[in-house]
Tab-separated table of C-alpha atoms in Angstrom:
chain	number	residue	atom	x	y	z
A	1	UNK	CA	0.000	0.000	0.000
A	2	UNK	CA	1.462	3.452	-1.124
A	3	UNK	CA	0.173	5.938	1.220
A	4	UNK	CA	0.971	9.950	-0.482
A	5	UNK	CA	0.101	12.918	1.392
A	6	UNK	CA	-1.695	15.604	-0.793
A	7	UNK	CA	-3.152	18.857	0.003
A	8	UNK	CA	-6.800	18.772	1.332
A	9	UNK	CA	-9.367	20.283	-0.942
A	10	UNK	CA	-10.599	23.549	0.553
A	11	UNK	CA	-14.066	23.854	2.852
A	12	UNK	CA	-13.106	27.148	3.594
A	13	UNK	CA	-15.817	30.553	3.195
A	14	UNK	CA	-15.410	34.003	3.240
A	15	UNK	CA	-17.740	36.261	3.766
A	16	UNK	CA	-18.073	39.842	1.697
A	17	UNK	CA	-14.878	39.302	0.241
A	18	UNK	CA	-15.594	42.324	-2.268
A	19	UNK	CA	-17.679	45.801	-1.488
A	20	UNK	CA	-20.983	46.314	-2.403
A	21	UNK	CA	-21.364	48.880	-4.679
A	22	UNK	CA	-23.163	50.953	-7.242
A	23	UNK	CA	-23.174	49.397	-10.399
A	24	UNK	CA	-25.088	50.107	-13.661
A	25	UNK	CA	-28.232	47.217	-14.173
A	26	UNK	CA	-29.337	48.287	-18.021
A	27	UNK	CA	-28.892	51.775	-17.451
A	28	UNK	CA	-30.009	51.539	-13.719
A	29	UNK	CA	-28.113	52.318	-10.894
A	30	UNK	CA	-28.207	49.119	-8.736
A	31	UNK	CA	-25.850	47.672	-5.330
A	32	UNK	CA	-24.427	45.151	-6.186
A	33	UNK	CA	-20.931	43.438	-6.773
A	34	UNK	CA	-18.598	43.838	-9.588
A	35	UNK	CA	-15.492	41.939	-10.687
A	36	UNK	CA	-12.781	40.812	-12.863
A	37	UNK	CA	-12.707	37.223	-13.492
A	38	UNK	CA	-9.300	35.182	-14.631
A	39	UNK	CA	-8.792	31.497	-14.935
A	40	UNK	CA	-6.216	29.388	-16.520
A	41	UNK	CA	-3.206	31.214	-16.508
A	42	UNK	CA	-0.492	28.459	-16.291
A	43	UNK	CA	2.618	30.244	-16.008
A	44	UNK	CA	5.432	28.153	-17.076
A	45	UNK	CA	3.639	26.719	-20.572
A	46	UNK	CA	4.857	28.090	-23.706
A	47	UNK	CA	1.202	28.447	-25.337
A	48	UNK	CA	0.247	31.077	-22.251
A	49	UNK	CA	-0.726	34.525	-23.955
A	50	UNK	CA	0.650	37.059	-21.841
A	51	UNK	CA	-0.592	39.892	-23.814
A	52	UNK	CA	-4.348	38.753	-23.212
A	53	UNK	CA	-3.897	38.975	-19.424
A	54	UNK	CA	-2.079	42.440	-19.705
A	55	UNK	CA	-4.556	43.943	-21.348
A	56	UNK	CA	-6.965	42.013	-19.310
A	57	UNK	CA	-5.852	43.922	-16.287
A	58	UNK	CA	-5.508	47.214	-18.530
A	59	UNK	CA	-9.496	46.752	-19.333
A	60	UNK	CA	-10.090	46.435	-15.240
A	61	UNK	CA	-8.385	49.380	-14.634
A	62	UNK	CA	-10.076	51.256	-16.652
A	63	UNK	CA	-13.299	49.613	-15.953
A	64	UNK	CA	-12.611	50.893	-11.885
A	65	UNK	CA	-12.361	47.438	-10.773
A	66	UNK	CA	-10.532	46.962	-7.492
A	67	UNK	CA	-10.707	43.108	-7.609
A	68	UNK	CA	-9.954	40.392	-9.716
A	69	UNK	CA	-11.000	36.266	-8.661
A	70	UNK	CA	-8.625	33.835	-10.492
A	71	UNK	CA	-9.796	30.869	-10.985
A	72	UNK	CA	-7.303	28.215	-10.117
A	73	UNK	CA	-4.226	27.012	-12.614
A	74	UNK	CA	-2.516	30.129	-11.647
A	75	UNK	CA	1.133	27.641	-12.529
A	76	UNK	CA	1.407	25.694	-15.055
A	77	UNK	CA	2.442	22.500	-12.956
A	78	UNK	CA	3.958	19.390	-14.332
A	79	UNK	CA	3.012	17.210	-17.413
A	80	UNK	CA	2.430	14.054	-18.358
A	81	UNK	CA	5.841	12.583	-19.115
A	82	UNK	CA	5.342	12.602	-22.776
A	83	UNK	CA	4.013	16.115	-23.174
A	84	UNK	CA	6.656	17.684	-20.909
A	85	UNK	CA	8.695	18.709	-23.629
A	86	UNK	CA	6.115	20.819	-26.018
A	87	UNK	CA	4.157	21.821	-22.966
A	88	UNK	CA	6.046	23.255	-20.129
A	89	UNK	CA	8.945	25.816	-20.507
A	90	UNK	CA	9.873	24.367	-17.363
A	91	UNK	CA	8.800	22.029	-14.368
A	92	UNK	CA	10.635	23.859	-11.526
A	93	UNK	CA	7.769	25.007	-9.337
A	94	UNK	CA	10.527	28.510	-8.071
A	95	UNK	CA	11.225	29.112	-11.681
A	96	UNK	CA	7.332	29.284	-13.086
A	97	UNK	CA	6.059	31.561	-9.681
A	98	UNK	CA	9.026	33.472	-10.634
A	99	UNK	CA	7.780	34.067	-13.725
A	100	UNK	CA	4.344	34.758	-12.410
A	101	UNK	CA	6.605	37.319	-9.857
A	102	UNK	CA	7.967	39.292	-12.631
A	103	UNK	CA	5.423	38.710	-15.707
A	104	UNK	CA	1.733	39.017	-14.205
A	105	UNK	CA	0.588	42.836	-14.134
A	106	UNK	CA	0.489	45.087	-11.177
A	107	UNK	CA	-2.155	47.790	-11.481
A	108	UNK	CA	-2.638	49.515	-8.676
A	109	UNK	CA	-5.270	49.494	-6.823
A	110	UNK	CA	-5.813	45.890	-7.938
A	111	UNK	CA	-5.996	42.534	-5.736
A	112	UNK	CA	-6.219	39.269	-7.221
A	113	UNK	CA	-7.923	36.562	-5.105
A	114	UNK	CA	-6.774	33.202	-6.150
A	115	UNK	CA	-7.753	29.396	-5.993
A	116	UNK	CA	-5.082	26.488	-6.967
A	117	UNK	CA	-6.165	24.471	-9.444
A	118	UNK	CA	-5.588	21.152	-10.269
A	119	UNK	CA	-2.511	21.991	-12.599
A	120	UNK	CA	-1.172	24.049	-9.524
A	121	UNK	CA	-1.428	20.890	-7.294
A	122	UNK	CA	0.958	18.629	-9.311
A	123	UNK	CA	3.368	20.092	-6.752
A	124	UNK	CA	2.280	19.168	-3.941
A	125	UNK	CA	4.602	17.128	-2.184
A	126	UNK	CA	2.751	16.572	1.298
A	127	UNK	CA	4.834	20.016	2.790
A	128	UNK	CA	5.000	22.798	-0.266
A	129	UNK	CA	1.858	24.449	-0.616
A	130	UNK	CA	1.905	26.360	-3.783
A	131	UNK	CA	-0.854	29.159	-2.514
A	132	UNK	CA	1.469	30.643	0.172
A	133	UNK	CA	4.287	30.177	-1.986
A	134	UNK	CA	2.666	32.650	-4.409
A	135	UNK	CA	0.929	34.817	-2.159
A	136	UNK	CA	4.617	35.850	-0.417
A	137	UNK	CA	5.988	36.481	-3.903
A	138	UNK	CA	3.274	38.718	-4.784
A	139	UNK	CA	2.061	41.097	-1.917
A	140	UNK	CA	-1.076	41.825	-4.345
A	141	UNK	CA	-2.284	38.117	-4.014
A	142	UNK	CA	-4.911	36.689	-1.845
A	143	UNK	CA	-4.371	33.403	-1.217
A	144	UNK	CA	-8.255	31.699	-0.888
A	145	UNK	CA	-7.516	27.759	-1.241
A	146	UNK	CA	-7.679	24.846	-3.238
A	147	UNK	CA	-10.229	23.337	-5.610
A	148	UNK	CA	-13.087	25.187	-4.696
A	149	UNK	CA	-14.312	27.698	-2.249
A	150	UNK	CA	-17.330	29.561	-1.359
A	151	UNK	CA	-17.837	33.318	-1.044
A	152	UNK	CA	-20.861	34.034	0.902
A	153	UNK	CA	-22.389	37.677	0.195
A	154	UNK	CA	-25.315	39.418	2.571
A	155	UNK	CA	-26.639	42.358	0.642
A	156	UNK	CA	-28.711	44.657	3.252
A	157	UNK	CA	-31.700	43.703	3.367
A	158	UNK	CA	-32.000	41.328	1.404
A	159	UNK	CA	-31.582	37.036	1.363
A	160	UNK	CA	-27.911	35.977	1.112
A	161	UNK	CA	-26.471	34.337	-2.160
A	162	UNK	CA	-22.875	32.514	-2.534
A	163	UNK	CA	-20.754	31.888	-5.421
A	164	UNK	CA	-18.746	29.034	-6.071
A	165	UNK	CA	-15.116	28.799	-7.181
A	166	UNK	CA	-14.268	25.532	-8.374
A	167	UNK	CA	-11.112	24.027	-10.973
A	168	UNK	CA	-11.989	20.903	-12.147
A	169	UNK	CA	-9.734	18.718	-14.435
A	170	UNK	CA	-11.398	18.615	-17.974
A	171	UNK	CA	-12.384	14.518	-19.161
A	172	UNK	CA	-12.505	16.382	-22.822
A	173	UNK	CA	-16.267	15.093	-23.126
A	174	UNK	CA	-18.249	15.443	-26.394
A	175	UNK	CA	-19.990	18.301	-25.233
A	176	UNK	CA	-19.037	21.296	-23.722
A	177	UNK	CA	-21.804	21.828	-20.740
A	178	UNK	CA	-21.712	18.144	-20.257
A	179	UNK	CA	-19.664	17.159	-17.161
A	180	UNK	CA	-20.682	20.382	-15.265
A	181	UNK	CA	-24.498	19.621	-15.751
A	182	UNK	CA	-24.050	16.287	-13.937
A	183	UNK	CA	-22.314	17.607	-11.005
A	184	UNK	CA	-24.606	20.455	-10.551
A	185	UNK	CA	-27.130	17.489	-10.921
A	186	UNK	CA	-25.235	15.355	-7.764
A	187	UNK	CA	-25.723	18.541	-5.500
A	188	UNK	CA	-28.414	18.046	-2.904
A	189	UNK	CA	-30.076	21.375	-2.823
A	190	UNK	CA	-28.655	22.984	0.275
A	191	UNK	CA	-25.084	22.422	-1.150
A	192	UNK	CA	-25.928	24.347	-4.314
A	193	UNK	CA	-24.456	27.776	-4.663
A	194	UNK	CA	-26.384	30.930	-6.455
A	195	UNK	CA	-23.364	31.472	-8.739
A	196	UNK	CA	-21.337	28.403	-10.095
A	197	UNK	CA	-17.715	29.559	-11.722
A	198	UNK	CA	-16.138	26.553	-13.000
A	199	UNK	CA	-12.152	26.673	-14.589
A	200	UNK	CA	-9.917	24.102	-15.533
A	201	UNK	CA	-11.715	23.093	-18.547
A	202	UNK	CA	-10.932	26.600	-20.222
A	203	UNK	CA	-14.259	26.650	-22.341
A	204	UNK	CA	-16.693	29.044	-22.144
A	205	UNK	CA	-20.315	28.427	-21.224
A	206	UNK	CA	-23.283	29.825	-19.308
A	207	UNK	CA	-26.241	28.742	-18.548
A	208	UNK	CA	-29.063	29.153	-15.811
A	209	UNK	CA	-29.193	25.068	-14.913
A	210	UNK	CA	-31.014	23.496	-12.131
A	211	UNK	CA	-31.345	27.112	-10.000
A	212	UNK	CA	-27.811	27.937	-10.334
A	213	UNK	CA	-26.252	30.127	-13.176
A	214	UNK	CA	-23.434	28.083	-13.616
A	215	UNK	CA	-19.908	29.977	-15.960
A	216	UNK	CA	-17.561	27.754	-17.335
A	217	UNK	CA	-14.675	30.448	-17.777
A	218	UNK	CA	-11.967	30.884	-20.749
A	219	UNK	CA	-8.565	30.422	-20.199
A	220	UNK	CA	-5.206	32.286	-20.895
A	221	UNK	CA	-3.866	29.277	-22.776
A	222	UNK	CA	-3.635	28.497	-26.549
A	223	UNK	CA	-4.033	24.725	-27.314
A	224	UNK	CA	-1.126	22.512	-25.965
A	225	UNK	CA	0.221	19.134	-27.676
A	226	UNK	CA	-1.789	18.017	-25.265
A	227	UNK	CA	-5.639	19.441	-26.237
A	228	UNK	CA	-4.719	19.063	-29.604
A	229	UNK	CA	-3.968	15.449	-29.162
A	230	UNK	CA	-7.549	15.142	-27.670
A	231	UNK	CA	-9.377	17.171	-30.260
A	232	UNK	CA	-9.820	19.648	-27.681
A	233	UNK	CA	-9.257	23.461	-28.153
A	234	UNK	CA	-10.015	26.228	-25.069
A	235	UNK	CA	-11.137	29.527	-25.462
A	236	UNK	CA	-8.887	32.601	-24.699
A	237	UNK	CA	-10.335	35.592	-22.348
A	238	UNK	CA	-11.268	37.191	-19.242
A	239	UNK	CA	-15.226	38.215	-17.881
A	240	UNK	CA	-15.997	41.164	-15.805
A	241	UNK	CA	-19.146	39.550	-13.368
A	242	UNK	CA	-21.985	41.847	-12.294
A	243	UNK	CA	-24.152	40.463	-9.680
């Protein structure tokens, strides 16, 4: 029996991790939240586009956003043995958050809550936790967790609503909406969150599905050896989330 340590998946919550405040609702001033949204980074692979996420972060800026929620597969981990070669510039976990150090934008004003995703957690060696690595190389990084978190929201007044971070590792199905309509499916209905952001897979989607308006997110990835391999191609880009 081989017995290997790993890092737990993340139960944590936080609650009113971003300000309430005004926000234009169809040319109606509304409170509510608003957000950048990044996923699928993976510093370290050659097929990253760096010039997406720049002006990703230009486009918040200018937008007055003060947050940003990645996503998970902030690194880009290590690779199958056989893609290593075509799909990793390198598999030193110090050299790719050094990359991420001295390569991801700094706006000011801007804080970039992150999740690790499963690419991130090919590290993990039992005593390394990539998250804190990260967050003490970049002072504007909040490290949330692994996997999947919650962030709870109470709007005054009003019923409280949660939204769901959560990497998953893509099965390349047929169909696009496919394997996040069965999990959402598996939830018992107190375990269901209002909002259901889902990276990893680096496709976009949206859909209101069983109460929950679940977002499969784009990526900031071109197709690896990898995808291509599986006849599977992601979709480059960044949302800005009004709630």
């Amino acid at each position: 029996i081989f017995a290997h340590q790993t890092i737990a998946v993340t139960e944590d919550t936080y609650e009113n991790l971003f300000p309430f405040k005004e926000i234009d609702v169809f040319g109606k001033k509304k409170s509510g939240l608003r957000f950048g949204v990044i996923a699928d980074t993976h510093f370290g692979s050659p097929t990253f586009d760096l010039g997406v996420l720049r002006a990703a972060y230009r486009h918040f800026e200018e937008q007055g956003i003060t947050d940003v929620l990645h996503a998970g597969n902030v690194l880009a981990g290590k690779a199958e043995k056989r893609y290593r070669q075509a799909d990793r510039l390198t598999e030193d976990l110090e050299e790719q958050i050094q990359f991420l150090q001295e390569q991801y934008p700094r706006q000011p004003g801007i804080k970039t809550h992150f999740i690790l995703g499963h690419a991130d957690r090919t590290f993990e060696d039992g005593q390394i936790n990539p998250g804190h690595e990260i967050q003490d190389a970049r002072g504007d990084f909040h490290y949330l967790g692994v996997v999947e978190t919650d962030l709870v929201f109470s709007p005054e007044g009003k019923k409280p609503f949660s939204i769901r971070v959560y990497n998953e590792r893509p099965i390349y199905t047929y169909g696009v909406s496919y394997q996040a309509q069965k999990k959402l499916a598996s939830m018992t209905g107190g375990d269901k969150p209002s909002i259901w952001l889902v990276s990893g897979t680096q496709q976009l989607w949206h859909s209101r599905y069983q109460d929950v308006e679940a977002i499969k997110l784009p990526g900031l990835q071109h197709q690896t050896l990898k995808m291509r391999d599986r006849a599977y191609s992601g979709n480059v880009g960044f949302l800005i989330l009004n709630v």
